[in-house]
Amino acid sequence: MPATKTLPQCAEDAIETAINEAADEDPVVLWWDDGGYLRDVVERVSHSLGCEFHAAEQTPLELRADAPRDRTVWYVPQAHSDDVDWFKDVENTGGAIEAHIGKLGARCFENDRIQAASIRTAYEDADESDRKQVAKTLFQELNGEGGLPTIQGLQTKIVLDGHDDPVQFVLEHGAENLPNNSEDLLKIRDLLVDDGVAAVEGVTDEDVLVTRTRRWAVAEWLVEEGLEKSLLDAEYRPESSSGLGISRPELQSLLSKVDSERAEELAHVYLDPDARFWHDVLRTYDDPWELADCPVDASLEHELWDEWTQSFHDGDYETCATRASTRHQRLETTYGDVPWTHVWEQAVEVAKLAHELETWEERGDTTDVVDLYGDVDEGTWQIDNAVYNLIISGEPENALPEEHPATATLDDLRTSLAESRYLDYLSDLGDLVVDQIEDGSPFVGENYAHQFFDQEQEHLQSGQSVALFIVDALRFDLAHELAESVRRDLPSLEVDETPWVGTLPSDTEFGKAALTPGSKFSFNIELDDGELVPERNGREISNYQREKMLKDDGWSYIMQSEDDESGWSSTRVAYYWNDLDKAGEEELTDFEGVFSDRIEKISDIICEKIDQGEWDRAYILADHGFVSLPQNVDIDDIHPPDEAEKVTRRWVAGADLDEDTPGVLLDENAHLGYLDDDTKISVLADPIQRFRNQGLPDARFYHGGVLPQEFVLNFVTITQE
């Protein structure tokens, strides 16, 4: 039966009655409130009735300081005591009200005073720590905002510390917040039974009550996803839906409402391997993936992983990717950022990488390495990106309970793919490059980086405003990530990606020298007194000369630094970012993680500058890419030939090199368009080979050779749509 009045209405009735029954025409009404939870209510009602209001802050005697002249309500936030006789005159000439929030709350139920007495008793019997919560519940439910409760609903909230759903209360809080006294515990049990949790009938132990309620809720969700009811014990079989409206399993409803922090805590409850709710049923279930949309019960989670691993070993990688994605999405939606979510997210990447590695050789004409690797939609650059993402995603299984089967299997899968199988892929790709170069004229018809200014002169010299973002060591896949970030952050812009052949050798001094103004015939590389030198119009392109050439051509030249704000107002800007190459050379063990941070940073800079500027066109360019090898690789150090005049770790140069030189020979037969006739360069394509030379061993991060990762570049063009 619902309440008929609110707390303010009952307070108003009490004060009006006291005034009407008082001997004085302008009486003082004294309100004793045990606990002091009605002050705001009494004060508002007093003012609405035209009465002055005074409250005792420290002692009731404060109210005697000033004699009242009009109708007044004196409020004392404590219980009345017969030992105190300070207000006998007020009681005789005015009125006295003894009502705490529990007593006033009971008066709100005029039509059921007998049942309403339990409201008063609940407040009076509560200890000091619980009384505040009871008062809070009474105020929230009876203050007149949002309708009036029933007695049963209010009793439920009092027992459940303000919660109105006994099932969800137990599912969320467990035994932690259950009442200490057995009478209230039995009330909760009976409420659970009334709500359909037959499994707790007759239970008197709080831990058993929680375990059975949670087991019942997990069963309800499993049945919702397709588990046959007959597999469950009778008392755990959920009742059939009435068909009226839309209902969800109790546990699903709860998890959809909690915040992210609480969801993470509940993940450790419902995926706890020590609480396998339906292990005997699930371990023998024919197809656990039928139930994959149920994100609770560690037994189901473990069965799913074991089945997924078996499919992976069977080579069914596409199914593995689809299933892992399904499971990841469900766990992420339910729990957010938790270890289980991360493991399945990595499982998606593992399956995709395995599929890419298995099928890459079947991608059409493998004689065109640039197209094979650099096709924006289908290129094998996606393999490198998958390995990169796999490495930076770390070892999420280490955060799982050790009983989870992923702790014993995921590392082996990851290592096999990102190390041995990836290395085989690099080796095969290197062989294809060697074959293509040795066949002569290897990259005919491709875009060459040294021709960029000449090829794009229609846009660069037309009076349009242009920004160049030249990023050192921007591998194809990382350039794609930058392109995607621009698409996300600035959706009104047109973003295109195009493969370009970088300058060989794939080192910084040649790659940056190539990206300078001049015709495609004005660039060349030649040996000069034992040094390999890039030139434009017969002049060596040093860092100083490159800056001068750009400035003479009307470009504002900006280097990445702490103070790089000047120059952006120019209509033509060339901005250089060198952090990637530097990070790769310095972070020899974990440069992928550093790269991830750097890519995010340069992405923010590019998007900010493009958004703030009003350029007609912008480009994201690279001087070269790089190769990242697995953690544990034995490098094959080879001796450079005696004829080599210049020796680096990935290439040697000399006028008298021949075909017997290790690596693949770049000479006039390669028709690159920029090698001097007397200059020969032998470049390594084998991923683990290095020429013996001084300096750091660059065991993991390197460039300079002719693997596509080193020289096939992704130039991004950004225009107004």
PDB file of N, CA and C in Angstrom, residues 446-519:
ATOM      1  N   GLU A 446      56.788   3.481 -61.110  1.00  0.00           N
ATOM      2  CA  GLU A 446      56.436   3.837 -59.735  1.00  0.00           C
ATOM      3  C   GLU A 446      56.732   5.316 -59.469  1.00  0.00           C
ATOM      4  N   ASN A 447      56.138   5.833 -58.400  1.00  0.00           N
ATOM      5  CA  ASN A 447      56.462   7.181 -57.928  1.00  0.00           C
ATOM      6  C   ASN A 447      57.781   7.125 -57.159  1.00  0.00           C
ATOM      7  N   TYR A 448      58.726   8.005 -57.517  1.00  0.00           N
ATOM      8  CA  TYR A 448      60.013   8.055 -56.834  1.00  0.00           C
ATOM      9  C   TYR A 448      60.066   9.288 -55.933  1.00  0.00           C
ATOM     10  N   ALA A 449      60.563   9.098 -54.711  1.00  0.00           N
ATOM     11  CA  ALA A 449      60.578  10.195 -53.744  1.00  0.00           C
ATOM     12  C   ALA A 449      61.405  11.378 -54.231  1.00  0.00           C
ATOM     13  N   HIS A 450      62.510  11.130 -54.972  1.00  0.00           N
ATOM     14  CA  HIS A 450      63.352  12.244 -55.409  1.00  0.00           C
ATOM     15  C   HIS A 450      62.667  13.084 -56.487  1.00  0.00           C
ATOM     16  N   GLN A 451      61.545  12.579 -57.019  1.00  0.00           N
ATOM     17  CA  GLN A 451      60.790  13.324 -58.024  1.00  0.00           C
ATOM     18  C   GLN A 451      59.557  14.009 -57.426  1.00  0.00           C
ATOM     19  N   PHE A 452      59.428  13.979 -56.104  1.00  0.00           N
ATOM     20  CA  PHE A 452      58.209  14.483 -55.470  1.00  0.00           C
ATOM     21  C   PHE A 452      57.945  15.947 -55.815  1.00  0.00           C
ATOM     22  N   PHE A 453      58.936  16.818 -55.629  1.00  0.00           N
ATOM     23  CA  PHE A 453      58.718  18.246 -55.890  1.00  0.00           C
ATOM     24  C   PHE A 453      58.405  18.495 -57.363  1.00  0.00           C
ATOM     25  N   ASP A 454      59.036  17.735 -58.239  1.00  0.00           N
ATOM     26  CA  ASP A 454      58.785  17.894 -59.661  1.00  0.00           C
ATOM     27  C   ASP A 454      57.395  17.374 -60.029  1.00  0.00           C
ATOM     28  N   GLN A 455      57.041  16.224 -59.483  1.00  0.00           N
ATOM     29  CA  GLN A 455      55.774  15.591 -59.823  1.00  0.00           C
ATOM     30  C   GLN A 455      54.583  16.353 -59.246  1.00  0.00           C
ATOM     31  N   GLU A 456      54.777  16.992 -58.100  1.00  0.00           N
ATOM     32  CA  GLU A 456      53.686  17.715 -57.437  1.00  0.00           C
ATOM     33  C   GLU A 456      53.767  19.226 -57.647  1.00  0.00           C
ATOM     34  N   GLN A 457      54.576  19.667 -58.623  1.00  0.00           N
ATOM     35  CA  GLN A 457      54.797  21.105 -58.783  1.00  0.00           C
ATOM     36  C   GLN A 457      53.515  21.866 -59.104  1.00  0.00           C
ATOM     37  N   GLU A 458      52.550  21.199 -59.726  1.00  0.00           N
ATOM     38  CA  GLU A 458      51.281  21.858 -60.017  1.00  0.00           C
ATOM     39  C   GLU A 458      50.637  22.395 -58.744  1.00  0.00           C
ATOM     40  N   HIS A 459      50.825  21.674 -57.639  1.00  0.00           N
ATOM     41  CA  HIS A 459      50.238  22.092 -56.365  1.00  0.00           C
ATOM     42  C   HIS A 459      51.226  22.894 -55.524  1.00  0.00           C
ATOM     43  N   LEU A 460      52.525  22.573 -55.654  1.00  0.00           N
ATOM     44  CA  LEU A 460      53.519  23.225 -54.805  1.00  0.00           C
ATOM     45  C   LEU A 460      53.912  24.606 -55.313  1.00  0.00           C
ATOM     46  N   GLN A 461      53.763  24.835 -56.621  1.00  0.00           N
ATOM     47  CA  GLN A 461      54.210  26.093 -57.208  1.00  0.00           C
ATOM     48  C   GLN A 461      53.060  26.941 -57.739  1.00  0.00           C
ATOM     49  N   SER A 462      51.834  26.580 -57.392  1.00  0.00           N
ATOM     50  CA  SER A 462      50.680  27.234 -58.014  1.00  0.00           C
ATOM     51  C   SER A 462      50.141  28.407 -57.208  1.00  0.00           C
ATOM     52  N   GLY A 463      50.795  28.739 -56.120  1.00  0.00           N
ATOM     53  CA  GLY A 463      50.278  29.803 -55.269  1.00  0.00           C
ATOM     54  C   GLY A 463      49.360  29.293 -54.181  1.00  0.00           C
ATOM     55  N   GLN A 464      49.079  27.979 -54.173  1.00  0.00           N
ATOM     56  CA  GLN A 464      48.281  27.405 -53.092  1.00  0.00           C
ATOM     57  C   GLN A 464      49.094  27.403 -51.797  1.00  0.00           C
ATOM     58  N   SER A 465      48.394  27.436 -50.683  1.00  0.00           N
ATOM     59  CA  SER A 465      49.069  27.305 -49.392  1.00  0.00           C
ATOM     60  C   SER A 465      49.254  25.820 -49.096  1.00  0.00           C
ATOM     61  N   VAL A 466      50.486  25.444 -48.720  1.00  0.00           N
ATOM     62  CA  VAL A 466      50.843  24.032 -48.579  1.00  0.00           C
ATOM     63  C   VAL A 466      51.672  23.835 -47.312  1.00  0.00           C
ATOM     64  N   ALA A 467      51.433  22.716 -46.624  1.00  0.00           N
ATOM     65  CA  ALA A 467      52.255  22.327 -45.471  1.00  0.00           C
ATOM     66  C   ALA A 467      52.828  20.938 -45.729  1.00  0.00           C
ATOM     67  N   LEU A 468      54.132  20.795 -45.517  1.00  0.00           N
ATOM     68  CA  LEU A 468      54.803  19.500 -45.610  1.00  0.00           C
ATOM     69  C   LEU A 468      55.193  19.053 -44.205  1.00  0.00           C
ATOM     70  N   PHE A 469      54.751  17.869 -43.816  1.00  0.00           N
ATOM     71  CA  PHE A 469      55.175  17.273 -42.547  1.00  0.00           C
ATOM     72  C   PHE A 469      56.098  16.109 -42.895  1.00  0.00           C
ATOM     73  N   ILE A 470      57.399  16.300 -42.712  1.00  0.00           N
ATOM     74  CA  ILE A 470      58.394  15.312 -43.123  1.00  0.00           C
ATOM     75  C   ILE A 470      58.859  14.568 -41.871  1.00  0.00           C
ATOM     76  N   VAL A 471      58.470  13.305 -41.776  1.00  0.00           N
ATOM     77  CA  VAL A 471      58.693  12.519 -40.562  1.00  0.00           C
ATOM     78  C   VAL A 471      59.780  11.490 -40.824  1.00  0.00           C
ATOM     79  N   ASP A 472      60.834  11.534 -40.044  1.00  0.00           N
ATOM     80  CA  ASP A 472      61.960  10.620 -40.200  1.00  0.00           C
ATOM     81  C   ASP A 472      61.558   9.208 -39.769  1.00  0.00           C
ATOM     82  N   ALA A 473      61.904   8.210 -40.598  1.00  0.00           N
ATOM     83  CA  ALA A 473      61.654   6.790 -40.290  1.00  0.00           C
ATOM     84  C   ALA A 473      60.169   6.479 -40.136  1.00  0.00           C
ATOM     85  N   LEU A 474      59.345   7.060 -40.989  1.00  0.00           N
ATOM     86  CA  LEU A 474      57.901   6.805 -40.935  1.00  0.00           C
ATOM     87  C   LEU A 474      57.581   5.623 -41.847  1.00  0.00           C
ATOM     88  N   ARG A 475      57.507   4.451 -41.249  1.00  0.00           N
ATOM     89  CA  ARG A 475      57.215   3.254 -42.032  1.00  0.00           C
ATOM     90  C   ARG A 475      55.808   3.323 -42.607  1.00  0.00           C
ATOM     91  N   PHE A 476      55.558   2.534 -43.624  1.00  0.00           N
ATOM     92  CA  PHE A 476      54.299   2.588 -44.365  1.00  0.00           C
ATOM     93  C   PHE A 476      53.092   2.501 -43.433  1.00  0.00           C
ATOM     94  N   ASP A 477      53.111   1.527 -42.514  1.00  0.00           N
ATOM     95  CA  ASP A 477      51.944   1.307 -41.659  1.00  0.00           C
ATOM     96  C   ASP A 477      51.743   2.441 -40.661  1.00  0.00           C
ATOM     97  N   LEU A 478      52.847   3.058 -40.209  1.00  0.00           N
ATOM     98  CA  LEU A 478      52.711   4.173 -39.270  1.00  0.00           C
ATOM     99  C   LEU A 478      52.174   5.412 -39.983  1.00  0.00           C
ATOM    100  N   ALA A 479      52.553   5.582 -41.255  1.00  0.00           N
ATOM    101  CA  ALA A 479      51.966   6.670 -42.039  1.00  0.00           C
ATOM    102  C   ALA A 479      50.461   6.452 -42.201  1.00  0.00           C
ATOM    103  N   HIS A 480      50.078   5.196 -42.365  1.00  0.00           N
ATOM    104  CA  HIS A 480      48.641   4.885 -42.463  1.00  0.00           C
ATOM    105  C   HIS A 480      47.927   5.251 -41.161  1.00  0.00           C
ATOM    106  N   GLU A 481      48.564   4.993 -40.021  1.00  0.00           N
ATOM    107  CA  GLU A 481      47.954   5.367 -38.742  1.00  0.00           C
ATOM    108  C   GLU A 481      47.766   6.880 -38.646  1.00  0.00           C
ATOM    109  N   LEU A 482      48.757   7.637 -39.130  1.00  0.00           N
ATOM    110  CA  LEU A 482      48.611   9.095 -39.125  1.00  0.00           C
ATOM    111  C   LEU A 482      47.462   9.523 -40.037  1.00  0.00           C
ATOM    112  N   ALA A 483      47.357   8.878 -41.195  1.00  0.00           N
ATOM    113  CA  ALA A 483      46.259   9.202 -42.110  1.00  0.00           C
ATOM    114  C   ALA A 483      44.912   8.917 -41.449  1.00  0.00           C
ATOM    115  N   GLU A 484      44.830   7.802 -40.749  1.00  0.00           N
ATOM    116  CA  GLU A 484      43.584   7.452 -40.072  1.00  0.00           C
ATOM    117  C   GLU A 484      43.255   8.452 -38.962  1.00  0.00           C
ATOM    118  N   SER A 485      44.266   8.931 -38.264  1.00  0.00           N
ATOM    119  CA  SER A 485      44.014   9.899 -37.192  1.00  0.00           C
ATOM    120  C   SER A 485      43.478  11.207 -37.762  1.00  0.00           C
ATOM    121  N   VAL A 486      43.990  11.623 -38.932  1.00  0.00           N
ATOM    122  CA  VAL A 486      43.468  12.835 -39.570  1.00  0.00           C
ATOM    123  C   VAL A 486      42.021  12.609 -39.995  1.00  0.00           C
ATOM    124  N   ARG A 487      41.740  11.433 -40.531  1.00  0.00           N
ATOM    125  CA  ARG A 487      40.359  11.128 -40.945  1.00  0.00           C
ATOM    126  C   ARG A 487      39.408  11.179 -39.753  1.00  0.00           C
ATOM    127  N   ARG A 488      39.862  10.667 -38.613  1.00  0.00           N
ATOM    128  CA  ARG A 488      39.003  10.668 -37.423  1.00  0.00           C
ATOM    129  C   ARG A 488      38.808  12.074 -36.873  1.00  0.00           C
ATOM    130  N   ASP A 489      39.925  12.808 -36.741  1.00  0.00           N
ATOM    131  CA  ASP A 489      39.866  14.100 -36.056  1.00  0.00           C
ATOM    132  C   ASP A 489      39.363  15.229 -36.950  1.00  0.00           C
ATOM    133  N   LEU A 490      39.606  15.109 -38.260  1.00  0.00           N
ATOM    134  CA  LEU A 490      39.204  16.171 -39.190  1.00  0.00           C
ATOM    135  C   LEU A 490      38.423  15.548 -40.348  1.00  0.00           C
ATOM    136  N   PRO A 491      37.224  15.068 -40.076  1.00  0.00           N
ATOM    137  CA  PRO A 491      36.477  14.308 -41.087  1.00  0.00           C
ATOM    138  C   PRO A 491      36.073  15.117 -42.319  1.00  0.00           C
ATOM    139  N   SER A 492      36.162  16.432 -42.254  1.00  0.00           N
ATOM    140  CA  SER A 492      35.772  17.241 -43.412  1.00  0.00           C
ATOM    141  C   SER A 492      36.857  17.277 -44.482  1.00  0.00           C
ATOM    142  N   LEU A 493      38.050  16.750 -44.183  1.00  0.00           N
ATOM    143  CA  LEU A 493      39.160  16.796 -45.136  1.00  0.00           C
ATOM    144  C   LEU A 493      39.242  15.512 -45.947  1.00  0.00           C
ATOM    145  N   GLU A 494      39.778  15.637 -47.145  1.00  0.00           N
ATOM    146  CA  GLU A 494      40.017  14.484 -48.011  1.00  0.00           C
ATOM    147  C   GLU A 494      41.431  13.980 -47.744  1.00  0.00           C
ATOM    148  N   VAL A 495      41.569  12.692 -47.444  1.00  0.00           N
ATOM    149  CA  VAL A 495      42.867  12.116 -47.106  1.00  0.00           C
ATOM    150  C   VAL A 495      43.151  10.949 -48.051  1.00  0.00           C
ATOM    151  N   ASP A 496      44.249  11.047 -48.800  1.00  0.00           N
ATOM    152  CA  ASP A 496      44.632   9.995 -49.746  1.00  0.00           C
ATOM    153  C   ASP A 496      46.018   9.465 -49.391  1.00  0.00           C
ATOM    154  N   GLU A 497      46.217   8.167 -49.632  1.00  0.00           N
ATOM    155  CA  GLU A 497      47.509   7.526 -49.388  1.00  0.00           C
ATOM    156  C   GLU A 497      48.024   6.932 -50.696  1.00  0.00           C
ATOM    157  N   THR A 498      49.314   7.143 -50.966  1.00  0.00           N
ATOM    158  CA  THR A 498      49.911   6.676 -52.219  1.00  0.00           C
ATOM    159  C   THR A 498      51.285   6.084 -51.939  1.00  0.00           C
ATOM    160  N   PRO A 499      51.583   4.895 -52.499  1.00  0.00           N
ATOM    161  CA  PRO A 499      52.918   4.323 -52.313  1.00  0.00           C
ATOM    162  C   PRO A 499      53.959   5.039 -53.176  1.00  0.00           C
ATOM    163  N   TRP A 500      55.121   5.306 -52.591  1.00  0.00           N
ATOM    164  CA  TRP A 500      56.252   5.910 -53.291  1.00  0.00           C
ATOM    165  C   TRP A 500      57.494   5.076 -53.005  1.00  0.00           C
ATOM    166  N   VAL A 501      58.399   5.045 -53.979  1.00  0.00           N
ATOM    167  CA  VAL A 501      59.673   4.346 -53.798  1.00  0.00           C
ATOM    168  C   VAL A 501      60.670   5.328 -53.205  1.00  0.00           C
ATOM    169  N   GLY A 502      61.137   5.014 -51.997  1.00  0.00           N
ATOM    170  CA  GLY A 502      62.101   5.883 -51.341  1.00  0.00           C
ATOM    171  C   GLY A 502      63.474   5.775 -51.983  1.00  0.00           C
ATOM    172  N   THR A 503      64.326   6.711 -51.633  1.00  0.00           N
ATOM    173  CA  THR A 503      65.668   6.765 -52.200  1.00  0.00           C
ATOM    174  C   THR A 503      66.560   5.711 -51.553  1.00  0.00           C
ATOM    175  N   LEU A 504      67.345   5.030 -52.392  1.00  0.00           N
ATOM    176  CA  LEU A 504      68.282   4.016 -51.909  1.00  0.00           C
ATOM    177  C   LEU A 504      69.702   4.558 -51.962  1.00  0.00           C
ATOM    178  N   PRO A 505      70.501   4.237 -50.941  1.00  0.00           N
ATOM    179  CA  PRO A 505      70.200   3.461 -49.733  1.00  0.00           C
ATOM    180  C   PRO A 505      69.152   4.177 -48.862  1.00  0.00           C
ATOM    181  N   SER A 506      68.409   3.395 -48.099  1.00  0.00           N
ATOM    182  CA  SER A 506      67.281   3.939 -47.331  1.00  0.00           C
ATOM    183  C   SER A 506      67.753   4.515 -46.000  1.00  0.00           C
ATOM    184  N   ASP A 507      68.610   5.528 -46.099  1.00  0.00           N
ATOM    185  CA  ASP A 507      69.122   6.219 -44.919  1.00  0.00           C
ATOM    186  C   ASP A 507      68.690   7.679 -44.945  1.00  0.00           C
ATOM    187  N   THR A 508      68.770   8.319 -43.785  1.00  0.00           N
ATOM    188  CA  THR A 508      68.232   9.661 -43.605  1.00  0.00           C
ATOM    189  C   THR A 508      68.841  10.682 -44.553  1.00  0.00           C
ATOM    190  N   GLU A 509      70.163  10.674 -44.690  1.00  0.00           N
ATOM    191  CA  GLU A 509      70.805  11.729 -45.476  1.00  0.00           C
ATOM    192  C   GLU A 509      70.362  11.700 -46.936  1.00  0.00           C
ATOM    193  N   PHE A 510      70.077  10.515 -47.470  1.00  0.00           N
ATOM    194  CA  PHE A 510      69.645  10.422 -48.866  1.00  0.00           C
ATOM    195  C   PHE A 510      68.138  10.667 -48.995  1.00  0.00           C
ATOM    196  N   GLY A 511      67.374  10.145 -48.033  1.00  0.00           N
ATOM    197  CA  GLY A 511      65.923  10.318 -48.094  1.00  0.00           C
ATOM    198  C   GLY A 511      65.504  11.765 -47.951  1.00  0.00           C
ATOM    199  N   LYS A 512      66.138  12.492 -47.038  1.00  0.00           N
ATOM    200  CA  LYS A 512      65.779  13.901 -46.857  1.00  0.00           C
ATOM    201  C   LYS A 512      66.324  14.761 -47.986  1.00  0.00           C
ATOM    202  N   ALA A 513      67.499  14.398 -48.484  1.00  0.00           N
ATOM    203  CA  ALA A 513      68.053  15.153 -49.611  1.00  0.00           C
ATOM    204  C   ALA A 513      67.163  15.024 -50.839  1.00  0.00           C
ATOM    205  N   ALA A 514      66.527  13.858 -50.993  1.00  0.00           N
ATOM    206  CA  ALA A 514      65.659  13.645 -52.152  1.00  0.00           C
ATOM    207  C   ALA A 514      64.424  14.531 -52.103  1.00  0.00           C
ATOM    208  N   LEU A 515      63.964  14.864 -50.897  1.00  0.00           N
ATOM    209  CA  LEU A 515      62.757  15.672 -50.741  1.00  0.00           C
ATOM    210  C   LEU A 515      63.123  17.156 -50.726  1.00  0.00           C
ATOM    211  N   THR A 516      63.704  17.609 -51.833  1.00  0.00           N
ATOM    212  CA  THR A 516      64.104  19.007 -51.997  1.00  0.00           C
ATOM    213  C   THR A 516      63.653  19.483 -53.367  1.00  0.00           C
ATOM    214  N   PRO A 517      63.483  20.803 -53.526  1.00  0.00           N
ATOM    215  CA  PRO A 517      63.015  21.331 -54.814  1.00  0.00           C
ATOM    216  C   PRO A 517      64.012  21.041 -55.935  1.00  0.00           C
ATOM    217  N   GLY A 518      63.475  20.771 -57.106  1.00  0.00           N
ATOM    218  CA  GLY A 518      64.318  20.527 -58.273  1.00  0.00           C
ATOM    219  C   GLY A 518      63.672  19.529 -59.204  1.00  0.00           C
ATOM    220  N   SER A 519      64.139  19.491 -60.439  1.00  0.00           N
ATOM    221  CA  SER A 519      63.584  18.559 -61.414  1.00  0.00           C
ATOM    222  C   SER A 519      64.025  17.142 -61.079  1.00  0.00           C
TER     223      SER A 519
END
